[in-house]
Coordinates of C-alpha atoms in Angstrom, one line a residue:
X1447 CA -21.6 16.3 -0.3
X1448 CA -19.9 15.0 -3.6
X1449 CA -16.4 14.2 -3.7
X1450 CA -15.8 16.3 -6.6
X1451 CA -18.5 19.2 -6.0
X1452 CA -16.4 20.3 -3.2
X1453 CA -13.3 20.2 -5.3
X1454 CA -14.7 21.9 -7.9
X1455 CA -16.3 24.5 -5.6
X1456 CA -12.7 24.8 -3.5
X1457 CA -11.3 25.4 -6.9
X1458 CA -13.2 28.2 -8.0
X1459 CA -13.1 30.2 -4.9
X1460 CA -10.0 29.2 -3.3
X1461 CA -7.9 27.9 -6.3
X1462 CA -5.0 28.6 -4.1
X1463 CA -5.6 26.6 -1.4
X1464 CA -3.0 23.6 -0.7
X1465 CA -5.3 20.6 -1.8
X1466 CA -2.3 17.6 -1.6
X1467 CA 1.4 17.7 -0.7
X1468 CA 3.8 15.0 -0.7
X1469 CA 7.8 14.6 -1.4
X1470 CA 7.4 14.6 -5.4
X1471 CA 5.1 17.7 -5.1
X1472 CA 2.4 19.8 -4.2
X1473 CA -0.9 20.6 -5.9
X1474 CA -3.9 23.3 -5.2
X1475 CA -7.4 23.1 -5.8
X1476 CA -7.1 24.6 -9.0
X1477 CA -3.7 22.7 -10.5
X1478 CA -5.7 19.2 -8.7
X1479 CA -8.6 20.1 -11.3
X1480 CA -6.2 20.2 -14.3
X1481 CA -4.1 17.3 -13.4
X1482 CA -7.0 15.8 -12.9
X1483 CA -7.8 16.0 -16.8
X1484 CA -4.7 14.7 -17.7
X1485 CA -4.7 11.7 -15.5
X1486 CA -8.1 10.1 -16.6
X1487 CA -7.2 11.3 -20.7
X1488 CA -4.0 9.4 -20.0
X1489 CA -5.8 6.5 -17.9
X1490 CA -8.5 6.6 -20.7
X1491 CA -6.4 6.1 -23.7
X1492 CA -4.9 3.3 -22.1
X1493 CA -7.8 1.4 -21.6
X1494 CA -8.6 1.9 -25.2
X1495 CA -5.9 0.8 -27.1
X1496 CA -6.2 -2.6 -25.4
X1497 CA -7.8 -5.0 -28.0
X1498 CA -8.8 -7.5 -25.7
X1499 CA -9.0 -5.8 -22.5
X1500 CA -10.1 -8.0 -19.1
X1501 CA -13.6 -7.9 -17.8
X1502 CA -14.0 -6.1 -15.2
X1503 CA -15.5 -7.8 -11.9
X1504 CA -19.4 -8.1 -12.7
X1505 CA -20.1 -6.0 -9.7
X1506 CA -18.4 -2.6 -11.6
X1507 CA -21.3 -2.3 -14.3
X1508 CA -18.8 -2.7 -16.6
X1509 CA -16.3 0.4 -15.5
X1510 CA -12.8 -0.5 -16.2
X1511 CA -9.9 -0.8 -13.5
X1512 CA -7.6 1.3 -12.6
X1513 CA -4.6 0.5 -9.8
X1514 CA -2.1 2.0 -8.9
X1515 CA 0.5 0.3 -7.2
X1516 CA 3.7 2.5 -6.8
X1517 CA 5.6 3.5 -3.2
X1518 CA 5.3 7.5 -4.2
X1519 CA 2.6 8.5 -2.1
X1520 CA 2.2 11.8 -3.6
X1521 CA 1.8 10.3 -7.1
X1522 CA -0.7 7.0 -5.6
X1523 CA -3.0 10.2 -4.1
X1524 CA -3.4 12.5 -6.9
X1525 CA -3.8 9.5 -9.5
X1526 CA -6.5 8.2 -6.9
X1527 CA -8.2 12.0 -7.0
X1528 CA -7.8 12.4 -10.2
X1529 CA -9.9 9.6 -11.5
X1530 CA -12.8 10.1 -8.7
X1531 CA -14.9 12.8 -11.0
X1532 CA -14.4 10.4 -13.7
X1533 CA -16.1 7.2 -15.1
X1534 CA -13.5 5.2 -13.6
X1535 CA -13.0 2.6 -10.5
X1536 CA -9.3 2.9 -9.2
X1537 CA -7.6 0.4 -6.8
X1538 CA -4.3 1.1 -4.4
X1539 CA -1.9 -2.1 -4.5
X1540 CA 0.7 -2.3 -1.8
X1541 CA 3.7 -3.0 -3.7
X1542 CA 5.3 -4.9 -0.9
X1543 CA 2.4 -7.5 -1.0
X1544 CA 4.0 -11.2 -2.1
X1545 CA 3.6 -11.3 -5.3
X1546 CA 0.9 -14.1 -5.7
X1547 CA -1.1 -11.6 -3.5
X1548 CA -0.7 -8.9 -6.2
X1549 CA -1.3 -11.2 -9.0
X1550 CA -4.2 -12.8 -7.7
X1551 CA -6.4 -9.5 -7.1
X1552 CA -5.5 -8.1 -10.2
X1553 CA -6.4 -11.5 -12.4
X1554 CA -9.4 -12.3 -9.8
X1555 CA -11.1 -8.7 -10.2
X1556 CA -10.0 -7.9 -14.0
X1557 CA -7.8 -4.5 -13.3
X1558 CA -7.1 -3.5 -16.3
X1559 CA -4.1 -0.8 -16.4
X1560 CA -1.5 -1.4 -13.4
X1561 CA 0.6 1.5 -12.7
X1562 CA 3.8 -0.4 -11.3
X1563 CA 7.3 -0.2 -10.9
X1564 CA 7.8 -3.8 -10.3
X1565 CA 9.8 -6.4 -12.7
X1566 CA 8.5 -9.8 -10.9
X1567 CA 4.8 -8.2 -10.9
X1568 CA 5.2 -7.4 -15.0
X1569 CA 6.9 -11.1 -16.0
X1570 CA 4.2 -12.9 -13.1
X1571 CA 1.2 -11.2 -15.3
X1572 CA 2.8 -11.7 -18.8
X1573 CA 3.2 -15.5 -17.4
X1574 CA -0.3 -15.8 -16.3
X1575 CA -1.4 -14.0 -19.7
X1576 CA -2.8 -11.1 -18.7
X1577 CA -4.2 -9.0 -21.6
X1578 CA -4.2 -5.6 -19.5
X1579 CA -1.6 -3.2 -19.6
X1580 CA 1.0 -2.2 -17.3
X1581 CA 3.3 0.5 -17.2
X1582 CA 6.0 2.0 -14.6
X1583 CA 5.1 5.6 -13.1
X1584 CA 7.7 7.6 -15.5
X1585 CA 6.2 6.2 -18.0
X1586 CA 2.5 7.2 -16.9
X1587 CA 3.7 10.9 -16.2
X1588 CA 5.4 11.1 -19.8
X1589 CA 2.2 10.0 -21.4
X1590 CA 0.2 12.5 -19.3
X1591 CA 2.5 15.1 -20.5
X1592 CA 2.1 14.3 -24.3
X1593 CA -1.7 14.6 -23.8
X1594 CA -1.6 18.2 -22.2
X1595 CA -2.9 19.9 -25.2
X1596 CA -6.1 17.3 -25.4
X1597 CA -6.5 17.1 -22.2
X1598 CA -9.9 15.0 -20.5
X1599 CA -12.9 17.7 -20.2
X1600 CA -13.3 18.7 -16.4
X1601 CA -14.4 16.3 -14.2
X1602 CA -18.1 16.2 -12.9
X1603 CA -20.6 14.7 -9.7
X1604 CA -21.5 11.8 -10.8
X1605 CA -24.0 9.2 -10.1
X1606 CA -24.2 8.1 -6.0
X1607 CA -24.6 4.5 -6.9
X1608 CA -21.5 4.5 -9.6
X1609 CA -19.1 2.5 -7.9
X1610 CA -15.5 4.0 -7.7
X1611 CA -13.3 2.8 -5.5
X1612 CA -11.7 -1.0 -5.3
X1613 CA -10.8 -1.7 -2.5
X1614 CA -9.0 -4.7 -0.2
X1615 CA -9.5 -6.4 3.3
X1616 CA -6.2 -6.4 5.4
X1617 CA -5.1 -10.1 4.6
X1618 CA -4.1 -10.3 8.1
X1619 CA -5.2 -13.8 7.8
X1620 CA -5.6 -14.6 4.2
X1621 CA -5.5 -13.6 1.1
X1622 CA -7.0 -9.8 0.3
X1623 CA -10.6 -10.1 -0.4
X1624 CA -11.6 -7.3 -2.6
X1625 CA -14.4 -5.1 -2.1
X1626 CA -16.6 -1.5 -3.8
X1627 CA -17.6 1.2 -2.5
X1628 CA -19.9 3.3 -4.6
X1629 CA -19.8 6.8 -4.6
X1630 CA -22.8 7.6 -2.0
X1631 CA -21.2 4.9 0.2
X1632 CA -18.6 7.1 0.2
X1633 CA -20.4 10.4 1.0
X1634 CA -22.2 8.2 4.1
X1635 CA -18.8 7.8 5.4
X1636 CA -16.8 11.3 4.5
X1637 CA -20.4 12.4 6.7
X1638 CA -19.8 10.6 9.3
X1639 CA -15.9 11.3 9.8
X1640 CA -16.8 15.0 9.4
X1641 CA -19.5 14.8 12.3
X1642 CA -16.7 13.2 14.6
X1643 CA -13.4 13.5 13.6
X1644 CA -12.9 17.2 12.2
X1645 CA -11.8 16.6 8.5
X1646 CA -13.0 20.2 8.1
X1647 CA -12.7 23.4 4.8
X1648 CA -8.9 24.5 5.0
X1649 CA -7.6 22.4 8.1
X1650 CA -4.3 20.6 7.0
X1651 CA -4.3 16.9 7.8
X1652 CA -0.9 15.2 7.6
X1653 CA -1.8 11.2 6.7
X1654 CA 1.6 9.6 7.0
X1655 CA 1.8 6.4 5.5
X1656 CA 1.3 4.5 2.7
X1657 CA -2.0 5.1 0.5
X1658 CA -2.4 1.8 -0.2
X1659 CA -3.6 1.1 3.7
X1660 CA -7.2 2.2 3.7
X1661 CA -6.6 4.4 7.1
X1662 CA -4.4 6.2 4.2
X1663 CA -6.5 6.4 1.2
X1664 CA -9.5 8.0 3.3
X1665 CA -7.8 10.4 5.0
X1666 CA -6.8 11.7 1.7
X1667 CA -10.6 11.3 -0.1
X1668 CA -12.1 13.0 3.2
X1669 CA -9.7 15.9 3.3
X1670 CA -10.4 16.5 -0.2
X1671 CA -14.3 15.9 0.0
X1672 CA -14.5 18.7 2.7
X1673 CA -11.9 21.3 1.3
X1674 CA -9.0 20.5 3.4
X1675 CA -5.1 20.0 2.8
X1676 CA -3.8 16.7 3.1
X1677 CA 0.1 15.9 3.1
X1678 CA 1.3 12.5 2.6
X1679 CA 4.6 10.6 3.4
X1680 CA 6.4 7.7 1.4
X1681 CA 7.5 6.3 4.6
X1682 CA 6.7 7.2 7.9
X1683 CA 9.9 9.0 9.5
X1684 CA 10.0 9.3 13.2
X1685 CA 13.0 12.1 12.8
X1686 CA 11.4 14.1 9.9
X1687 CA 7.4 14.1 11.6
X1688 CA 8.1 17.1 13.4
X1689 CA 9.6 19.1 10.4
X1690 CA 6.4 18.2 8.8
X1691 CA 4.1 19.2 11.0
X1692 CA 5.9 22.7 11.5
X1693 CA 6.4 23.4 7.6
X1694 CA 3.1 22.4 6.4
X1695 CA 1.1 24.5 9.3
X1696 CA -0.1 21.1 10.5
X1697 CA -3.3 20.6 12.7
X1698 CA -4.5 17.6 12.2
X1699 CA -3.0 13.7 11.7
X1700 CA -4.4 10.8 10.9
X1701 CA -1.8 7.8 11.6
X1702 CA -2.2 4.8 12.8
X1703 CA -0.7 4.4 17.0
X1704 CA 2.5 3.7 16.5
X1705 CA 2.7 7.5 15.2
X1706 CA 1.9 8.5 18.7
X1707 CA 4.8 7.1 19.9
X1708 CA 6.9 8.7 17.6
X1709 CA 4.9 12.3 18.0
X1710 CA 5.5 12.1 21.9
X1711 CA 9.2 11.1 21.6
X1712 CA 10.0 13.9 19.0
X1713 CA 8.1 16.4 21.1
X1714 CA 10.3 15.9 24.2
X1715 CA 13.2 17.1 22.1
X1716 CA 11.7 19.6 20.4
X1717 CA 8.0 21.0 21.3
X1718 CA 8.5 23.6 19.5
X1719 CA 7.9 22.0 16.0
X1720 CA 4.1 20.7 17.6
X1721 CA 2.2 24.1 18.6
X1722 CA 0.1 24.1 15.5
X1723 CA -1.0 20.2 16.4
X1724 CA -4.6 20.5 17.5
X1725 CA -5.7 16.7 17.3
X1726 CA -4.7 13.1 16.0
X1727 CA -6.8 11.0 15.1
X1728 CA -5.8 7.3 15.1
X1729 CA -7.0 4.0 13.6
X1730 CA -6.4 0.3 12.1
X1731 CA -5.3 -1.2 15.9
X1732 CA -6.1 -0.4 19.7
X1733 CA -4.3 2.5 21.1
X1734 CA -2.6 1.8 24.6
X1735 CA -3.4 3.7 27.6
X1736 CA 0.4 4.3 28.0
X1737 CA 0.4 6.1 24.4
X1738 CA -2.3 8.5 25.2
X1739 CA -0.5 9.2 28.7
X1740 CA 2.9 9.5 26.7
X1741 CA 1.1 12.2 24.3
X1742 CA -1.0 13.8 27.0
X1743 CA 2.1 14.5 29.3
X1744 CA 4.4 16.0 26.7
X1745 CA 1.4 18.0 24.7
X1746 CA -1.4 18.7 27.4
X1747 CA -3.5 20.6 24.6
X1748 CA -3.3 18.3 21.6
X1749 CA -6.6 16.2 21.7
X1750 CA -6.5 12.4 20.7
X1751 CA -9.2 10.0 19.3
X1752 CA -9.0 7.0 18.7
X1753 CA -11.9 5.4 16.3
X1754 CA -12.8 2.1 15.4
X1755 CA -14.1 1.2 11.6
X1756 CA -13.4 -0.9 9.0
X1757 CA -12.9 -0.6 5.3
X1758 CA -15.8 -2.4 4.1
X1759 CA -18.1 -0.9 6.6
X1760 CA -17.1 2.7 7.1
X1761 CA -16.9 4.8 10.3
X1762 CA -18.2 3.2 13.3
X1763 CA -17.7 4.5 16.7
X1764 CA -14.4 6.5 18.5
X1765 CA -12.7 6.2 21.9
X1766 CA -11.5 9.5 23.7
X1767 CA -10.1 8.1 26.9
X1768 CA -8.3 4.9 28.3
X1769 CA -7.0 2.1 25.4
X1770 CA -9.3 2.4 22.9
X1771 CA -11.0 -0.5 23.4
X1772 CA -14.4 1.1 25.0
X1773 CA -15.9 2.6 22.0
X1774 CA -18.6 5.0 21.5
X1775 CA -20.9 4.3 18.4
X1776 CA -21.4 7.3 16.4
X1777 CA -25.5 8.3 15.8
X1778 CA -27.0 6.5 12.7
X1779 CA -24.8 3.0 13.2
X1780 CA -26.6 0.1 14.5
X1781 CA -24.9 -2.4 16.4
X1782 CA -25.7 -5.8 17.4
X1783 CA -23.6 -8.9 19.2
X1784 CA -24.8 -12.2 18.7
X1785 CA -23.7 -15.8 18.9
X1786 CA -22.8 -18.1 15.9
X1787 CA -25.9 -19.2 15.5
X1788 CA -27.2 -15.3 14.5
X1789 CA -29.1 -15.4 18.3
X1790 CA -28.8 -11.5 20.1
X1791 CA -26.6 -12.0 23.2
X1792 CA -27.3 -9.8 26.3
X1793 CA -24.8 -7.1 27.8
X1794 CA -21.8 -8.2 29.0
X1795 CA -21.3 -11.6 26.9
X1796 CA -18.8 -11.2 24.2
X1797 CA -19.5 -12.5 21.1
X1798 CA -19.5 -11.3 16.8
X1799 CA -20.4 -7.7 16.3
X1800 CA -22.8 -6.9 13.3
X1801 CA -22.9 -3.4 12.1
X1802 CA -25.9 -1.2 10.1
X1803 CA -24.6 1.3 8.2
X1804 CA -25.3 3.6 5.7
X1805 CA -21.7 3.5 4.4
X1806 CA -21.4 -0.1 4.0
X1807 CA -20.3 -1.7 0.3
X1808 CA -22.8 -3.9 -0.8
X1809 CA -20.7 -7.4 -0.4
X1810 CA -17.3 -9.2 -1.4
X1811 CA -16.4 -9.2 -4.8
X1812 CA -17.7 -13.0 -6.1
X1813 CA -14.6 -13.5 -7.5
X1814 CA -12.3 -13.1 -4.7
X1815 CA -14.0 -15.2 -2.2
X1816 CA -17.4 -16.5 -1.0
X1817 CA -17.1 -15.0 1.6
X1818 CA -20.8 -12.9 3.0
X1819 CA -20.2 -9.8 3.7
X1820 CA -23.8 -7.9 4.3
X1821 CA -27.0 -9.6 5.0
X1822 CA -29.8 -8.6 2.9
X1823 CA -31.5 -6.3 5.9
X1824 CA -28.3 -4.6 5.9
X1825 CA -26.4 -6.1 8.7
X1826 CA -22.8 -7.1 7.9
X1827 CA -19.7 -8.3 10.2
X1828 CA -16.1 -8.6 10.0
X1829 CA -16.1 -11.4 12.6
X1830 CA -14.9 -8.5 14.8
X1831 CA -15.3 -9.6 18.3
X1832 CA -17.2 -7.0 21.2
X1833 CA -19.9 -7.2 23.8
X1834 CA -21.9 -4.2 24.5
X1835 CA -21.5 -2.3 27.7
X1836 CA -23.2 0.1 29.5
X1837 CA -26.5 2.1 29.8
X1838 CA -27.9 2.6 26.3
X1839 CA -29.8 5.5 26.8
X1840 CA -26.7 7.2 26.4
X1841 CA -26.1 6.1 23.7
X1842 CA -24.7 2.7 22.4
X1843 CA -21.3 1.2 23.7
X1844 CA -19.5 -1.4 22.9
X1845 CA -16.2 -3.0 24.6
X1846 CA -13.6 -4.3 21.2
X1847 CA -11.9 -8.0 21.8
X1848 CA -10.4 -8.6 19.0
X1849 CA -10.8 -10.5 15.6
X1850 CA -12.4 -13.5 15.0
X1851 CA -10.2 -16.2 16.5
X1852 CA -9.1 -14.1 19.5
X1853 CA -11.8 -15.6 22.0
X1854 CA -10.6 -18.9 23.1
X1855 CA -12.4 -21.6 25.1
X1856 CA -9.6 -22.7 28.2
X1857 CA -11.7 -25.2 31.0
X1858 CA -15.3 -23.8 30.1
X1859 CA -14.1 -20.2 30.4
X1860 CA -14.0 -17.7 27.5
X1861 CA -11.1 -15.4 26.8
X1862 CA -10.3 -12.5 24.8
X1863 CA -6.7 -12.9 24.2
X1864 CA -6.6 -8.9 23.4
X1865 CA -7.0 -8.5 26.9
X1866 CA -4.5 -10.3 27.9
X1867 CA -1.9 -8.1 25.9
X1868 CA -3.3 -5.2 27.4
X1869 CA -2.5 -6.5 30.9
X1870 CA 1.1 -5.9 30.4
X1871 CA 0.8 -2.6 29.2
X1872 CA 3.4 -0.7 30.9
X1873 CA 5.1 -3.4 32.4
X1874 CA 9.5 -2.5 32.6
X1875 CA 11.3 -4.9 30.5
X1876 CA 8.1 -5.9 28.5
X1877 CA 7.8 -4.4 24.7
X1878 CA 5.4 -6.1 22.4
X1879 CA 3.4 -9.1 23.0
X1880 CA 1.0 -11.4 21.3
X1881 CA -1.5 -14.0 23.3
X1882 CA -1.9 -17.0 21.3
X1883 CA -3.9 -20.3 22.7
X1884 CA -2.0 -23.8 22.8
X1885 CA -3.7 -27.4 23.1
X1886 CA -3.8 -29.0 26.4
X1887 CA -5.3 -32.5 27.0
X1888 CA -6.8 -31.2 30.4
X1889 CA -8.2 -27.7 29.3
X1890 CA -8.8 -28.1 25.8
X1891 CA -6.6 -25.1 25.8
X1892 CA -4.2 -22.9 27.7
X1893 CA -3.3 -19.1 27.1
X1894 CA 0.7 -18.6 26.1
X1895 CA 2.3 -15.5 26.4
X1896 CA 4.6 -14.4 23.5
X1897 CA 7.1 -11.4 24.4
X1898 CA 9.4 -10.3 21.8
X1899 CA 13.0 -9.0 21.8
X1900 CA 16.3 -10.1 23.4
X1901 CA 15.8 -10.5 27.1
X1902 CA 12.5 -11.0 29.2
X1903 CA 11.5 -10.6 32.7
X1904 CA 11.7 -13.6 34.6
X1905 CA 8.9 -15.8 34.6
X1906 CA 8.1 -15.5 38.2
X1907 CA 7.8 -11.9 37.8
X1908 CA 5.4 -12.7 34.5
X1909 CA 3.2 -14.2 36.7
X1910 CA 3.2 -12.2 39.6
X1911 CA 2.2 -9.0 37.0
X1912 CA -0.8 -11.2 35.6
X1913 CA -2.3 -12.3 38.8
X1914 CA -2.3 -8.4 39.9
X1915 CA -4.0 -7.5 36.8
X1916 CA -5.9 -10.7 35.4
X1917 CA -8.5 -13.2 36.3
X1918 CA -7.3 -16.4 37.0
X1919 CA -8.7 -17.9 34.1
X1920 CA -6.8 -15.4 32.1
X1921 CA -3.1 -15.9 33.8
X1922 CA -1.1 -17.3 30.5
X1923 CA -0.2 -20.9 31.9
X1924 CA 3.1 -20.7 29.2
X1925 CA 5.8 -17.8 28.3
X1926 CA 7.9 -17.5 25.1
X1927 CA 10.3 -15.5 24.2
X1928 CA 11.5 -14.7 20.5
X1929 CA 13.4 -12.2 18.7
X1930 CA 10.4 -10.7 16.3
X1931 CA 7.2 -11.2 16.1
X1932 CA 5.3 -12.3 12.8
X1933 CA 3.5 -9.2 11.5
X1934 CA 1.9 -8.1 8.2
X1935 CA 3.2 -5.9 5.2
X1936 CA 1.4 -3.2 7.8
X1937 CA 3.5 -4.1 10.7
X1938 CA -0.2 -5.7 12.7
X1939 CA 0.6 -9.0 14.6
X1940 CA 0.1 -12.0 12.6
X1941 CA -1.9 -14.1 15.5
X1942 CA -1.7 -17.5 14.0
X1943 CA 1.6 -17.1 12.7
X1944 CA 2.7 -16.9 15.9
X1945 CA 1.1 -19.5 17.3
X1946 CA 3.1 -21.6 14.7
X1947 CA 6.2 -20.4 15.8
X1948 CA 6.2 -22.0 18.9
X1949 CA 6.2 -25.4 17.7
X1950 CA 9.7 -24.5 15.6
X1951 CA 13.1 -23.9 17.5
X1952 CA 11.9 -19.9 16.8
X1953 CA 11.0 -19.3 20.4
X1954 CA 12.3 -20.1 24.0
X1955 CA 10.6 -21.3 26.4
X1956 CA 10.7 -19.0 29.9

């Protein structure tokens, strides 16, 4: 169903109902309808006064840009609604991107209104000449207010195959490449997610974390699409979580698995703020076996999923037991592993996974990369990396490696680095850890061990863990130890950055 039908329907007969909550406010059905109008008149006006406004990426028809790039989360969400029943593509910017990051979508896709509170990002555009406009958030909300009594008319369903959202790849690796999705891409998905993850009329979601991640932003759209509350968070606060959850009635959350950990700790001091928790849904990295034990002990009843998508393809399977790593596909996906040459591999052998799906944007923007996104059948990848397990006739199963660049080649034997992390799951004295491959003039290559913190087990005891747990092939031959690892703006371990690392005086050598 559209987006905005269901808002519009929620509105009329429950115009009551909590539609978005966050610290700077709250707003039902029927004030999101209204705030609506004033955000795309405001947005609208903006555009228009520019007289020589960027071109919007080709790929928009034409559709001006919108983003929105601010560290309210209440205020990012209902700007983000408020332009969906509109003529309008809007973008989420994480403000604590580098700056040539932020420059370089907005100049390389042709945004033209940036809602930002960010000096460097204003003087970096006025340097580069940008022609668009920005403006800081105070100022936005003090132009809505001067437009309330010419407000936009009411927002309406609009066309499936009008694009409306820009969106960004994680730049785990690179820089963000930037990608649509139209508005029936968009329905594909919120159908999917309803089918399987229980974004259902009235149940109140809390999404904690920033709207810019894509996790975020759709937990917010899908709660919205199906007539639910969604409650957001500036920043994610361990101590606060349970307050949340209590106050707002909570049921659902949708959080990436670090949230877990938080959720189970706070529940062992106070269960009592968790008896409305029903489920948590969790995305955007693998989900350790030890977190679902953690959460299953303390709150036997709360249910936990763990699903595995990605932005530019949509919805793609879940994983309701073990680390989140054997994953169901959902009905209506097509999967397929093959080798780099495009050849179907059998069960069993790992290689790139290649998704068909409804929900899928159409390709890459052209002027963000050249990179190929979607085949003309339909097929697209992420470089993810999987083999397919299983019997298929009930139903399709694949096993998740890792990214592209997470296999490595050591003696003639493939690895998944992934699972070498996993092995030390659980381990005392072992936090975080990253598996990186290092040169070796008799293996081609050799499996290292990064650990992060202060202090580490002793090497000996390193080993005798792995050979319990691994195959030979897969015992790291080397051990580091350093005090962080790299990660991204969203806390995921930067891979090759830590491979680097090692070759500075940033990391001992166990």
């Amino acid at each position: 169903m559209p987006i905005t039908r269901t808002v519009l329907d929620v509105a009329e007969h429950h115009p009551e109902r909590l539609a978005l909550a966050g610290a700077d406010g709250r707003l039902s059905y029927r004030d999101l309808v209204e705030d609506s109008r004033r955000v795309f008149a405001a947005v609208e006006s903006l555009h228009s006064a520019q007289p020589a406004p960027p071109s919007p990426a080709p790929e928009t028809s034409g559709i001006p840009i919108t983003a929105v790039s601010v560290g309210s989360a209440f205020h990012t969400a209902r700007i983000m609604a408020g332009l969906a029943g509109y003529r309008a593509v809007s973008a989420t910017i994480d403000p604590r991107w580098p700056l040539s990051h932020r420059v370089g979508v907005i100049l390389s896709t042709g945004i033209g209104l940036v809602i930002s509170d960010s000096a460097d990002l204003a003087s970096a555009l006025d340097e580069r000449g940008w022609p668009g406009t920005l403006l800081s958030l105070e100022d936005f909300r003090t132009l809505e207010q001067s437009l309330q009594p010419a407000p936009a008319p009411a927002p309406t369903v609009r066309d499936g195959d009008e694009a409306f959202l820009l969106l960004f790849s994680s730049g785990t690796t690179s820089n963000p490449k930037a990608f649509l999705k139209t508005r029936r891409q968009y329905r594909e998905n919120v159908a999917v997610s309803s089918a399987h993850l229980e974004p259902l009329p009235g149940v109140s979601t809390l999404a904690p974390g920033p709207v810019s991640y894509s996790l975020t932003l759709y937990a917010v759209i899908e709660c919205l699409a199906t007539g639910g509350s969604v409650h957001v968070a500036d920043a994610f606060d361990p101590i606060g979580l349970g307050r949340l959850i209590a106050d707002g009635a909570v049921t659902r959350v949708v959080a990436v698995p670090a949230v877990v950990r938080a959720i189970t700790d706070a529940a062992r001091r106070d269960p009592g703020r968790f008896a409305s928790l029903d489920l948590v849904v969790t995305g955007g990295a693998n989900l350790s076996s030890a977190l679902r034990a953690g959460l299953a002990d303390v709150l036997p009843d709360v249910r936990l999923v763990s699903y595995y998508g990605a932005a530019e393809i949509g919805f793609i399977g879940d994983s309701r037991d073990g680390d989140g790593t054997a994953i169901s596909v959902y009905p209506g996906i097509e999967v397929s592993v093959r080798d780099v040459a495009g050849t179907e591999l059998q069960d069993g052998e790992p290689g790139t996974l290649w998704v068909r799906a409804a929900a899928c944007s159409d390709g890459y923007l052209a002027g963000t990369t050249d990179a190929v996104l979607r085949q003309e059948d339909g097929w697209a990848t992420v470089h993810d990396q999987a083999r397919r397990v299983g019997d298929r006739a009930h139903g399709e199963r694949i096993e998740l490696l890792g990214r592209d660049g997470d296999i490595v080649v050591s003696g003639g034997h493939k690895i998944a680095l992934p699972d070498v992390e996993r092995a030390f799951d659980g381990m005392p004295g072992v936090g975080v850890v990253c598996a990186v491959a290092q040169p070796d003039t008799r293996l081609g290559s050799v499996v290292a061990l990064v650990l992060e913190g202060q202090e580490a087990p002793s090497k000996d005891a390193l080993q005798a863990w792995a050979r319990d747990r691994l195959a030979p092939q897969f015992v790291p031959r080397r051990w580091y130890l350093v005090p962080r690892l790299p990660r991204t703006v969203g806390g995921k371990i930067r891979r090759p950055a830590t491979a680097e690392l090692l070759d500075g005086d940033g990391a001992v050598r166990l």
